Short mmCIF file of C-alpha atoms in Angstrom, two decimals:
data_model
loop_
_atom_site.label_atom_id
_atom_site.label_comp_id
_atom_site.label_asym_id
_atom_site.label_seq_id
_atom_site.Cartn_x
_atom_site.Cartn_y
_atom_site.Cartn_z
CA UNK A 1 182.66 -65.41 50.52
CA UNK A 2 182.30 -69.18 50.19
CA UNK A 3 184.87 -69.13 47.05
CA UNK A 4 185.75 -73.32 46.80
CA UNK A 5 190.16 -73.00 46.59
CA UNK A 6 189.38 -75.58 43.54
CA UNK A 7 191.20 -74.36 40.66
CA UNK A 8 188.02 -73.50 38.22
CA UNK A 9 187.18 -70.66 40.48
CA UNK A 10 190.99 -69.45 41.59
CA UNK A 11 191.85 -66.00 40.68
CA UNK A 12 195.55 -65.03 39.85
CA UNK A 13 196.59 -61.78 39.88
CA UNK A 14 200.06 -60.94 37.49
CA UNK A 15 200.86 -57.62 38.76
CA UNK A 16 204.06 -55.33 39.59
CA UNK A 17 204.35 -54.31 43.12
CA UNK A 18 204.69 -50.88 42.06
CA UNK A 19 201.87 -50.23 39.73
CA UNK A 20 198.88 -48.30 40.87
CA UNK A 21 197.26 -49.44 38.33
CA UNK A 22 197.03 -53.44 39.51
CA UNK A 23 196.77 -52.14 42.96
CA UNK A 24 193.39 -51.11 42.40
CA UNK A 25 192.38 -54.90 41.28
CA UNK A 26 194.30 -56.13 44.75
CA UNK A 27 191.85 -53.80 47.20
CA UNK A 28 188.87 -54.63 45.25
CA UNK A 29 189.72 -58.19 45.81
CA UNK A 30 190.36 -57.68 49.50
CA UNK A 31 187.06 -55.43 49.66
CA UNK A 32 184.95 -58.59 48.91
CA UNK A 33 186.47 -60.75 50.64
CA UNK A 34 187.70 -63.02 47.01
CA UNK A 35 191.07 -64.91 47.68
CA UNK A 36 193.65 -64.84 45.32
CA UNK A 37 197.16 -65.66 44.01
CA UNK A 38 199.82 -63.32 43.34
CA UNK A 39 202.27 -63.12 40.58
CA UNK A 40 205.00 -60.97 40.05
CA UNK A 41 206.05 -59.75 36.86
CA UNK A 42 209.64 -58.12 36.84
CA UNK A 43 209.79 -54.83 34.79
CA UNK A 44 213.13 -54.49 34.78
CA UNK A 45 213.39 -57.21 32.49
CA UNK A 46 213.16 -56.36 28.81
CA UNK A 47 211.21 -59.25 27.63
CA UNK A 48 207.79 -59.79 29.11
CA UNK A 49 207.20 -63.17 30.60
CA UNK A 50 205.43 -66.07 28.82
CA UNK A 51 203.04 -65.68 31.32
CA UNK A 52 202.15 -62.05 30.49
CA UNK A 53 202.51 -62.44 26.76
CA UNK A 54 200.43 -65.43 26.63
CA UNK A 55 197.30 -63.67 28.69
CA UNK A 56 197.56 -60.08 27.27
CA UNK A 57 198.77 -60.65 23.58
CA UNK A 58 197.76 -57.27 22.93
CA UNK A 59 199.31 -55.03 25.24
CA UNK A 60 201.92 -57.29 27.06
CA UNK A 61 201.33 -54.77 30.00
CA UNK A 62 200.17 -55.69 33.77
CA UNK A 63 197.80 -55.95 35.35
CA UNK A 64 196.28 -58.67 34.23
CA UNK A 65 193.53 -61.08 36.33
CA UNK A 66 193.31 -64.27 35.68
CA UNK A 67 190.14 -65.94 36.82
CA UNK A 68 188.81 -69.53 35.49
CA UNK A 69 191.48 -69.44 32.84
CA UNK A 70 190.52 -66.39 31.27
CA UNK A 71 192.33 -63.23 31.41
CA UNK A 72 191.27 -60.15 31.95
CA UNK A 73 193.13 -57.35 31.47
CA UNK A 74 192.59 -53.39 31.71
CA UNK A 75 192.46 -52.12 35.50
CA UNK A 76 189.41 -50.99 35.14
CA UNK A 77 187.76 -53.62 33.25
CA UNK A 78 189.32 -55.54 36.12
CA UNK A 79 187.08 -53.51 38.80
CA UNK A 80 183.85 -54.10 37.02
CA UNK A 81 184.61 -57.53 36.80
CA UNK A 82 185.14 -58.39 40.03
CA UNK A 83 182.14 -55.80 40.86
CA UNK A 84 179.93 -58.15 38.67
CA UNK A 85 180.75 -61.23 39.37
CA UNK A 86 181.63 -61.07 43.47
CA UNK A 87 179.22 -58.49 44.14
CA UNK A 88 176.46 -61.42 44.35
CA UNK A 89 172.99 -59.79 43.46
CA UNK A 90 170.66 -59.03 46.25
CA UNK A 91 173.33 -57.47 48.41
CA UNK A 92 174.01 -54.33 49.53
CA UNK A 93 177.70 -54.50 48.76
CA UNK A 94 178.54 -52.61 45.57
CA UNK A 95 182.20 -51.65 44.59
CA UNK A 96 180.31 -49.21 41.81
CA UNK A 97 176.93 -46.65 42.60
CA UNK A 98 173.67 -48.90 42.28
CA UNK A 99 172.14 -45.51 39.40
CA UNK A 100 173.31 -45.42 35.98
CA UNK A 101 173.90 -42.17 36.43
CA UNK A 102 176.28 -42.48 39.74
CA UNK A 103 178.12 -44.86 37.88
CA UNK A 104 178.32 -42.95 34.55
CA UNK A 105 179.74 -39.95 37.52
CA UNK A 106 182.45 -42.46 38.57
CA UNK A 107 184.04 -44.09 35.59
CA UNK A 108 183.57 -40.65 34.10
CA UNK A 109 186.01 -39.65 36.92
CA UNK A 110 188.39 -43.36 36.26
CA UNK A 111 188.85 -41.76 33.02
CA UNK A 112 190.09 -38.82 34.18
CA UNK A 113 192.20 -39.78 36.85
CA UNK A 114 193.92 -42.60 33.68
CA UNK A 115 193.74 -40.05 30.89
CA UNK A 116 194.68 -36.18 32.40
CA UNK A 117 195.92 -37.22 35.62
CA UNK A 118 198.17 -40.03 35.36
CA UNK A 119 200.13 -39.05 32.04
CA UNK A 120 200.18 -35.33 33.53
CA UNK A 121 202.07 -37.42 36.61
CA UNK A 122 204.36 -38.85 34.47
CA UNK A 123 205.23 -35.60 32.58
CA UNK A 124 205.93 -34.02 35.91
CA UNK A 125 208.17 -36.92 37.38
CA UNK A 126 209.94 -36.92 33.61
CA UNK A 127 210.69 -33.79 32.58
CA UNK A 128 212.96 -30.45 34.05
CA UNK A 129 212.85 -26.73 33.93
CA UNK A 130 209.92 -24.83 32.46
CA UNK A 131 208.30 -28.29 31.18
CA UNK A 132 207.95 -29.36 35.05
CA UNK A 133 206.45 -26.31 35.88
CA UNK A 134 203.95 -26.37 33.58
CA UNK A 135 203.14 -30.12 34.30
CA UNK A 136 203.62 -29.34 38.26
CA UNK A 137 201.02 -26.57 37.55
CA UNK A 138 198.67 -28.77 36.09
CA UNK A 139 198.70 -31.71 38.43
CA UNK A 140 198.00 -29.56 41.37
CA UNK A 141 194.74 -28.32 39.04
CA UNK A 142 193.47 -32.06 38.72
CA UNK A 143 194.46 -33.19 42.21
CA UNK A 144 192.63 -29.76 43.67
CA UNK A 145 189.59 -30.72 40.87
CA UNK A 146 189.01 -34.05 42.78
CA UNK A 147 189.34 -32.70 45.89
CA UNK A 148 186.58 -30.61 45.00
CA UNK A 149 185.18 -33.54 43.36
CA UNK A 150 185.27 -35.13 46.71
CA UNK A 151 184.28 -31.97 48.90
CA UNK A 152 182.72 -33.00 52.32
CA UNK A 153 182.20 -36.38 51.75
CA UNK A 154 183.64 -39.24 53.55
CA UNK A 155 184.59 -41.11 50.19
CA UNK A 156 183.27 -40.04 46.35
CA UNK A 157 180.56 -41.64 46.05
CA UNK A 158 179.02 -41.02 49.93
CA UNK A 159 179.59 -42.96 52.42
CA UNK A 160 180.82 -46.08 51.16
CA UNK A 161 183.97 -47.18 50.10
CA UNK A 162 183.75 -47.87 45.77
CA UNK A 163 184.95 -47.69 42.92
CA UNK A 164 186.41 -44.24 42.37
CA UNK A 165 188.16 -44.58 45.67
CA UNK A 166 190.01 -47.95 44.72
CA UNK A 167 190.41 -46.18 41.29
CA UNK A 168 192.36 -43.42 42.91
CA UNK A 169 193.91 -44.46 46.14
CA UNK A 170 196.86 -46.49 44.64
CA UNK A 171 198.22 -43.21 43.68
CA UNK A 172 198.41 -41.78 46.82
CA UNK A 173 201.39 -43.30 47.70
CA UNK A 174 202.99 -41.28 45.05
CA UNK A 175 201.59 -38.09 46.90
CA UNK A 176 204.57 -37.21 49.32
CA UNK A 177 206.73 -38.15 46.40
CA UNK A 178 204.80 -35.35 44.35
CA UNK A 179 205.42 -33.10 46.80
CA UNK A 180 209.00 -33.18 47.65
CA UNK A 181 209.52 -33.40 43.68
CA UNK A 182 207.43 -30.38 43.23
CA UNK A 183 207.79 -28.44 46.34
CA UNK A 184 204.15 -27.98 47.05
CA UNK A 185 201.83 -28.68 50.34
CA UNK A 186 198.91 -31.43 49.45
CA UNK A 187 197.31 -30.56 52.78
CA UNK A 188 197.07 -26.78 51.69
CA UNK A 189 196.46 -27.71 48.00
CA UNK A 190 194.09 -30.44 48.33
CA UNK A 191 192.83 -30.82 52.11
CA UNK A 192 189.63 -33.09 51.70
CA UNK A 193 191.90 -35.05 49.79
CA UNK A 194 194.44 -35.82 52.25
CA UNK A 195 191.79 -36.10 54.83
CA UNK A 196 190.30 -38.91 52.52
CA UNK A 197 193.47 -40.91 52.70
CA UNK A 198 193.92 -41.10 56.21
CA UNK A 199 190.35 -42.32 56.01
CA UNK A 200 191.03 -44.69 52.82
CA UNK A 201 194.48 -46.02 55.11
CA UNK A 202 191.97 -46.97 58.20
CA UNK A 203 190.94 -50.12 55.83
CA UNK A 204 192.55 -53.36 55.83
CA UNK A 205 192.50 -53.69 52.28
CA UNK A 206 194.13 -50.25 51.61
CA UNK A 207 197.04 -50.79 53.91
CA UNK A 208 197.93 -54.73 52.80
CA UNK A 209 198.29 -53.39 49.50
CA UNK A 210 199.31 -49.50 49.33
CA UNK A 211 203.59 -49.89 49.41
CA UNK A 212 206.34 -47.94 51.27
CA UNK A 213 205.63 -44.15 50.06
CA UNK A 214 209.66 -43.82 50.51
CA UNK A 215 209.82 -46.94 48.65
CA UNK A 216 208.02 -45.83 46.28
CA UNK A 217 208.80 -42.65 45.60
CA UNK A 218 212.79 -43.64 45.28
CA UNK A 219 211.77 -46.31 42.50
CA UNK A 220 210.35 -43.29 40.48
CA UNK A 221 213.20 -41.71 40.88
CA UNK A 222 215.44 -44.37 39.72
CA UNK A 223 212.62 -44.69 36.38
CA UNK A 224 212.25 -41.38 35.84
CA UNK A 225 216.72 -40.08 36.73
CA UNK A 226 215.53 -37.42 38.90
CA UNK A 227 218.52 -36.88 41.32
CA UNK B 1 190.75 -34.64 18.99
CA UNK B 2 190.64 -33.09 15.69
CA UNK B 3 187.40 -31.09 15.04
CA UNK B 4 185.91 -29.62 12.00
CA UNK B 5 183.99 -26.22 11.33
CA UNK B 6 180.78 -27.30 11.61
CA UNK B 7 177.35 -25.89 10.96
CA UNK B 8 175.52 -23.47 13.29
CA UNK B 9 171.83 -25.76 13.82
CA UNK B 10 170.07 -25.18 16.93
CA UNK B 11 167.26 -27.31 16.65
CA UNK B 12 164.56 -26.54 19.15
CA UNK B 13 161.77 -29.32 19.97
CA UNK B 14 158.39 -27.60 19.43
CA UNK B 15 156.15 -26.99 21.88
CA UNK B 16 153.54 -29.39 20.97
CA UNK B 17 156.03 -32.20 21.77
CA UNK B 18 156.53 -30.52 25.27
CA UNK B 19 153.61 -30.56 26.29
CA UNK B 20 153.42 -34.03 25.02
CA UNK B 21 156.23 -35.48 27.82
CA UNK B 22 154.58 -37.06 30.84
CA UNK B 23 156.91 -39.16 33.02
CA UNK B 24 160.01 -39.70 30.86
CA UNK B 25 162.94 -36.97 31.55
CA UNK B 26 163.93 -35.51 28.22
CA UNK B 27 166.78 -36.57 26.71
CA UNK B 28 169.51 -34.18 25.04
CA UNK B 29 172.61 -34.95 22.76
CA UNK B 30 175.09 -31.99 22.46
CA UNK B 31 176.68 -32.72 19.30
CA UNK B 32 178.65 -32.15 16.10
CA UNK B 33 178.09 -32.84 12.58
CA UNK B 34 180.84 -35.06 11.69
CA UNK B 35 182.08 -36.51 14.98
CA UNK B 36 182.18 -39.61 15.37
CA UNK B 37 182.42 -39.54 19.13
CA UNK B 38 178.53 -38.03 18.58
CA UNK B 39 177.49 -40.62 16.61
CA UNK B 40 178.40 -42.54 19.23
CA UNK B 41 175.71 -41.26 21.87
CA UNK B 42 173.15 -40.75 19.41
CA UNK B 43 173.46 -44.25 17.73
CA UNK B 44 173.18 -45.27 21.59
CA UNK B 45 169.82 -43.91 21.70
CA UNK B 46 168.73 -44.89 18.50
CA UNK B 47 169.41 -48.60 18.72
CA UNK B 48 167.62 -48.01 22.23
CA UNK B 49 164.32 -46.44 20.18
CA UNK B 50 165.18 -43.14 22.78
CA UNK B 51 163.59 -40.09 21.33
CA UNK B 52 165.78 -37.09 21.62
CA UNK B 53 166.60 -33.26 21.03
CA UNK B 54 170.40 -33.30 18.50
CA UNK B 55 171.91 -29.89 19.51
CA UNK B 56 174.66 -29.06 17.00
CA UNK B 57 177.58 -27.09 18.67
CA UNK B 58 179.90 -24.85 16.31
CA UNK B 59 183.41 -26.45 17.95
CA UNK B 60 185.10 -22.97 17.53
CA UNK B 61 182.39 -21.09 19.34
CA UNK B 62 181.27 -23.34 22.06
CA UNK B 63 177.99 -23.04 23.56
CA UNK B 64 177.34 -21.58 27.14
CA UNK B 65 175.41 -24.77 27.87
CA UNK B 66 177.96 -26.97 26.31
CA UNK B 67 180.45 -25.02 28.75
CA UNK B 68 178.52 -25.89 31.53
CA UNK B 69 177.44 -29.52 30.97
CA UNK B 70 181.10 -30.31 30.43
CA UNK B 71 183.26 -28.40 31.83
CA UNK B 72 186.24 -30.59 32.75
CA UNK B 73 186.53 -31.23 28.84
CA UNK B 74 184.54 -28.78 27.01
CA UNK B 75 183.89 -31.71 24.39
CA UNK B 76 181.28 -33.48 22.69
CA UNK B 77 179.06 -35.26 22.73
CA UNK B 78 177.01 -34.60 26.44
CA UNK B 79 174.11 -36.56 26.74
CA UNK B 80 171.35 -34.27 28.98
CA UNK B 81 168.96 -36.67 30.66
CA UNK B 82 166.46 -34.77 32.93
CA UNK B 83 169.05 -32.91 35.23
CA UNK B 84 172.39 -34.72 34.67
CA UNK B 85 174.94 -34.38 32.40
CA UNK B 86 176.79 -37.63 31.06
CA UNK B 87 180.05 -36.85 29.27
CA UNK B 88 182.59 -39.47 27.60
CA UNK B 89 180.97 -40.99 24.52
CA UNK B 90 181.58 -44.62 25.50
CA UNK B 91 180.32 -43.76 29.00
CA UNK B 92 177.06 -42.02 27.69
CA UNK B 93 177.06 -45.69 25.65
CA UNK B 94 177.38 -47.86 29.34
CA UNK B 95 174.18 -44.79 30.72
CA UNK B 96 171.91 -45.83 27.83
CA UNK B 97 172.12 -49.53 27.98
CA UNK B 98 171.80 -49.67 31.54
CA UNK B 99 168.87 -46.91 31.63
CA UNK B 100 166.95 -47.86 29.06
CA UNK B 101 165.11 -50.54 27.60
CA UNK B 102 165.56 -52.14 24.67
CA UNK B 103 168.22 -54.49 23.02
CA UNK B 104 171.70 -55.09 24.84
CA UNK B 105 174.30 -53.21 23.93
CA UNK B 106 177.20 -54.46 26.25
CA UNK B 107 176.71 -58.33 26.95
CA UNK B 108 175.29 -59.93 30.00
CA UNK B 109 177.67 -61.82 30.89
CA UNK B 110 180.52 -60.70 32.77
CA UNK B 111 183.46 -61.64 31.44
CA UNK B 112 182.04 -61.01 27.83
CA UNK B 113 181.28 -57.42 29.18
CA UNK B 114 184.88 -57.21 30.27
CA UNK B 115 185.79 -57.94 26.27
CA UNK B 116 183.84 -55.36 25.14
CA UNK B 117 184.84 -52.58 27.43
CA UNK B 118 188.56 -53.91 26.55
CA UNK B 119 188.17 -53.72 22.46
CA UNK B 120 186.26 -50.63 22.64
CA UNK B 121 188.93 -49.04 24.98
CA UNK B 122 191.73 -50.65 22.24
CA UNK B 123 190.17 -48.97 19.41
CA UNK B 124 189.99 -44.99 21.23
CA UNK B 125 193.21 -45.51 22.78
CA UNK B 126 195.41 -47.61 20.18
CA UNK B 127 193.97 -46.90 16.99
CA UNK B 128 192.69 -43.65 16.87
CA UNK B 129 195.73 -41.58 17.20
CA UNK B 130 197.60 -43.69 14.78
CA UNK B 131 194.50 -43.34 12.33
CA UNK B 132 194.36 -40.31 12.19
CA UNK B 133 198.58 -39.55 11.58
CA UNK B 134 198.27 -42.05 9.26
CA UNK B 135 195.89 -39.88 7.24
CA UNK B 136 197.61 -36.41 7.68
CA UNK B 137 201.41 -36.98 7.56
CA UNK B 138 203.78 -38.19 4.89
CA UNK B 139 207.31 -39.29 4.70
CA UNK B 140 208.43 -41.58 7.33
CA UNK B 141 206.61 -40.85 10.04
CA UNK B 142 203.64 -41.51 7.52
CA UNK B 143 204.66 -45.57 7.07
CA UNK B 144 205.20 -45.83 10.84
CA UNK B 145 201.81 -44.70 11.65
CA UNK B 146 200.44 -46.69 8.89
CA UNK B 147 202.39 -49.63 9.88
CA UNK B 148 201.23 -49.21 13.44
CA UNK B 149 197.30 -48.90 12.46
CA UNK B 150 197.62 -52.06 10.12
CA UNK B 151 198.53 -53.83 12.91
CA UNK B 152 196.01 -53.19 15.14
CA UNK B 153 193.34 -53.42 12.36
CA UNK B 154 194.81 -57.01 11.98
CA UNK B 155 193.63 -57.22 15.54
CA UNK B 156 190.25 -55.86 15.52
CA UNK B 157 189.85 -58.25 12.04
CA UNK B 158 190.83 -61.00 14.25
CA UNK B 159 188.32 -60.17 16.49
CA UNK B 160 185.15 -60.27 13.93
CA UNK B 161 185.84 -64.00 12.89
CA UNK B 162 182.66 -66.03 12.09
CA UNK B 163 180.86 -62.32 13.42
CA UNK B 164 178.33 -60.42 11.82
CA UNK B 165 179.08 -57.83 13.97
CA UNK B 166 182.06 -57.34 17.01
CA UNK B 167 178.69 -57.97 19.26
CA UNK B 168 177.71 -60.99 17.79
CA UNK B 169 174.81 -60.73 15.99
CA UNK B 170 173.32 -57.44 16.85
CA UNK B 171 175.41 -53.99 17.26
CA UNK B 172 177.38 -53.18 20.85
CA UNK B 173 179.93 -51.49 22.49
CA UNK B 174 182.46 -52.42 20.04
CA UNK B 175 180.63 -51.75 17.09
CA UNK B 176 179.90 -48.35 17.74
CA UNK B 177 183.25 -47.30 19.27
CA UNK B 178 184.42 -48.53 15.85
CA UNK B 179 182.09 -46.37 13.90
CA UNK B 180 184.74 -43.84 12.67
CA UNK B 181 186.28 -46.87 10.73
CA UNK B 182 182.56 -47.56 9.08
CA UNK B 183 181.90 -44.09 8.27
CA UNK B 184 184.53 -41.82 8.44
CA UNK B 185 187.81 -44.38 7.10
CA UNK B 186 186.68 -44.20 3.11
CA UNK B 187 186.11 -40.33 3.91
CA UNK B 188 189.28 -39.83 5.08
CA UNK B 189 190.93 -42.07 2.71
CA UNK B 190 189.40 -39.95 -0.69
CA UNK B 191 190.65 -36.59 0.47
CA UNK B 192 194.01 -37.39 1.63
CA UNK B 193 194.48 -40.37 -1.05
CA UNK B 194 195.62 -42.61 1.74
CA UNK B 195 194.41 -46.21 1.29
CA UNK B 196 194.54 -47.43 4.40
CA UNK B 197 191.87 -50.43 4.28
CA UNK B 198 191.47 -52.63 0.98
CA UNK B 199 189.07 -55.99 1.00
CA UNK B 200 191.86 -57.70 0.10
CA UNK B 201 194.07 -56.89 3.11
CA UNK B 202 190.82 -56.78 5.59
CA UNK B 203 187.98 -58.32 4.62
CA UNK B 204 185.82 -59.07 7.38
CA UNK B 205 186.35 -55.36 8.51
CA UNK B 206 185.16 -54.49 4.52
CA UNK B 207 182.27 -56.61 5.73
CA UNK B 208 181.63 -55.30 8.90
CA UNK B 209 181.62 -51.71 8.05
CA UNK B 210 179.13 -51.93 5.20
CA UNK B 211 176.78 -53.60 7.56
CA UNK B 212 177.58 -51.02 10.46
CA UNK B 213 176.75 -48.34 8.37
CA UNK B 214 173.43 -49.31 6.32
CA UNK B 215 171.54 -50.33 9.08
CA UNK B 216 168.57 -48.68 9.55
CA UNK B 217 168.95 -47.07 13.18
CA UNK B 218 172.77 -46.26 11.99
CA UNK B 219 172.53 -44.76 8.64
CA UNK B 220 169.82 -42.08 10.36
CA UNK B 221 172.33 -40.64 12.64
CA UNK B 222 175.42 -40.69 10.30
CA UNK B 223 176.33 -37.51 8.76
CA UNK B 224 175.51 -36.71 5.10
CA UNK B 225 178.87 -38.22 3.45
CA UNK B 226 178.84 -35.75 0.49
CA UNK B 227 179.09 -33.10 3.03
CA UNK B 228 181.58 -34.47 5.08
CA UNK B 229 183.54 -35.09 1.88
CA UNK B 230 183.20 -31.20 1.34
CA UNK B 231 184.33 -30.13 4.71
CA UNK B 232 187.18 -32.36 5.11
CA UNK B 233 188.35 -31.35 1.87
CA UNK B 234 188.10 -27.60 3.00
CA UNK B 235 189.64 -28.73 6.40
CA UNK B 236 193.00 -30.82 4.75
CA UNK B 237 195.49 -28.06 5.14
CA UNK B 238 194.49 -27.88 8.74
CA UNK B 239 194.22 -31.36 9.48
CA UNK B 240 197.72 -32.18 7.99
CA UNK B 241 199.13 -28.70 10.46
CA UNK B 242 197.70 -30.57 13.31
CA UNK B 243 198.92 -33.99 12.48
CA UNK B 244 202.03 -32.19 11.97
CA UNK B 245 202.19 -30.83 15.27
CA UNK B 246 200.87 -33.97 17.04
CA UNK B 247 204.18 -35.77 15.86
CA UNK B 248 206.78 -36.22 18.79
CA UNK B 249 209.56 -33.38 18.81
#
């Protein structure tokens, strides 16, 4: 992409290097090809910087994208963004479906990876006894429901790498952590699934981004106390 | 989400108007009365000029084809177009404006779309929880809610400065995610004598909401107000059990 390195047209991305979340808005990046700028914020701090509180007043919460100036902020918003504007019209290249109604499919999907499977993710990496059981239970139902979701295909939407796969990839690095935490098998619970990862880790964009698993699933463990 | 006992109304489209359809798929709204969710999708259409079939689900005795059309969430509303099912109300919102005709209801331009999709994601995932707690608890948890709501009212006021509407000057994405604050708020506020939203404190929201609500394509999908007054007056014991049980252990 002939993106000019003049300042009007940079795009910053102020991001933790462990949140799925702003992962997704690093692939999609990578994907077309749009260089960009990297900014850490430090979570472990209790104040968020000026940075962060200046371009997301609302919800002083990464990831945020900075691009001409302007922030924009919501992972998924992010997606679209970059979708609309780097996705130049007249090419083939789509991050989401090119029907309303494949689209409607895949954020429809977004949601419920962000609103049933994530905080179901959290419960299960938070909580003990009977309480992780019942969240343990119902992660494995939502990761086997979009594995089903997924079925034969080489990525959710067909054959091309999109939106639903950047939406959900990032938290496959949590997956091994899932399952040592939970004592389960991913490749007998949710086989398409793992297949797709493999397939999602032959990309460039995937691997410069997706951390450590180990790495990653020892921070959680440090958030979340589990010994 | 909370949800009322609504009325049993299967309304079927004759078969005059069948036979009518050429080329355009028909287009379904599973519904329910007073949801705002469903005003949502059918406001959608509306503002579109969409004809479509309003099927009225009874929330405690779900429909087999409500069942089927959704059945990750079981939930209203499902928009039916032709053979697909959309679900999510502010998704069926994004399907209508980019399937049919008609004016915009997200902006064109990117960035402004990315506002939109951000404020109306604020409002379902910031304020209605705290909305509704505000309304149905008391004590201190009460003030906290309310406290917590005021604030991000203060936001969403913010956001309609020298606005006719949060789209500009014609209704959007924002607009009708905030319906429930047009519609429902004053509702809400009369049977559990919670004043949550005076002129005074929010007057561009005031404002706003009277306009939201008495325009044309608007006011013919809201539900009768008189009878939502009477069923969430019915309903207040069990809204204020469920509010109850919502609050953190």
């Amino acid at each position: 992409k002939a993106m000019d390195a003049a300042g009007e047209s940079a795009v910053t991305c102020v991001d933790k290097w462990a949140n799925g979340f702003g992962m997704r808005a690093r692939i999609a990046l990578r994907e077309l090809g749009v260089a960009f700028e990297y900014v850490e914020e430090d979570l472990h701090v209790g104040e968020r910087s000026e940075l962060v509180r200046r371009m997301n007043p609302v919800h002083r919460s990464v990831p945020i994208q900075i691009h001409r100036g302007r922030p924009v902020c919501g992972s998924l918003n992010i997606l679209e963004y970059i979708d609309e504007v780097w996705s130049a019209p007249g090419e083939t290249r789509r991050l989401l479906p090119g029907d309303p109604a494949g689209r409607a499919d895949a954020r429809f999907w977004a949601d419920f990876v962000d609103h049933k499977v994530f905080p179901t993710q959290t419960r299960f990496l938070k909580s003990k006894g009977e309480e992780k059981d019942v969240a343990k239970e119902e992660l494995v139902e939502q990761l086997k429901r979009l594995d089903e979701v997924l079925g034969e295909k080489g990525f959710f939407s067909g054959d091309e790498f999109g939106f639903l796969d950047i939406v959900l990839i990032p938290f496959s690095s949590m997956f091994r952590g899932y399952e040592q935490h939970g004592g389960f098998d991913l490749e007998v619970e949710c086989p398409n699934l793992m297949r797709w990862v493999k397939r999602c880790k032959e990309r460039e964009s995937v691997r410069e981004v997706l951390p450590d698993e180990a790495k990653m699933y020892d921070l959680h463990k440090e958030w979340y106390g589990i010994e | 989400r909370p949800h009322n006992l609504t009325i049993n109304l299967y309304l079927t489209s004759s078969t005059a108007t069948r036979a009518k359809m050429s080329a355009p798929a028909a287009v379904r709204v599973i519904g329910a009365f007073d949801s705002p969710f469903s005003h949502r999708a059918e406001v959608a259409l509306r503002l579109k000029g969409v004809p479509y079939e309003l099927i009225l689900e009874e929330l405690h005795n779900k429909s087999e084809l409500l069942l089927t059309s959704n059945p990750v969430h079981k939930k209203v509303p499902v928009l039916l177009h032709g053979d697909r099912a959309v679900c999510e109300s502010l998704i069926i919102v994004e399907y209508v404006d980019e399937t049919f005709d008609g004016p915009r209801l997200l902006p064109s331009d990117p960035y402004d779309r990315a506002m939109a999709r951000f404020w109306a994601r604020f409002i379902d995932d910031k304020c209605s929880k705290p909305f509704w707690l505000a309304m149905w608890t008391d004590g201190e948890a009460q003030k906290g809610f309310m406290k917590e709501i005021k604030e991000n009212f203060a936001l969403l006021e913010a956001q309609l400065e020298g606005k006719r509407f949060f789209g500009g000057d014609t209704i959007g994405l924002v607009d009708i995610a905030a319906c429930g604050f047009a519609h429902w708020l004053t509702v809400c506020e009369e049977v559990s004598g919670v004043t949550l939203v005076t002129a005074k404190e929010f007057p561009r929201l005031c404002r706003w909401a009277k306009e939201y609500a008495s325009d044309e394509k608007v006011r013919a999908c809201l539900p009768d107000r008189a009878q939502m007054l009477a069923h969430f007056t019915a309903n207040k014991e069990m809204f204020m059990a469920m509010a109850k049980s919502m609050l953190p252990k």
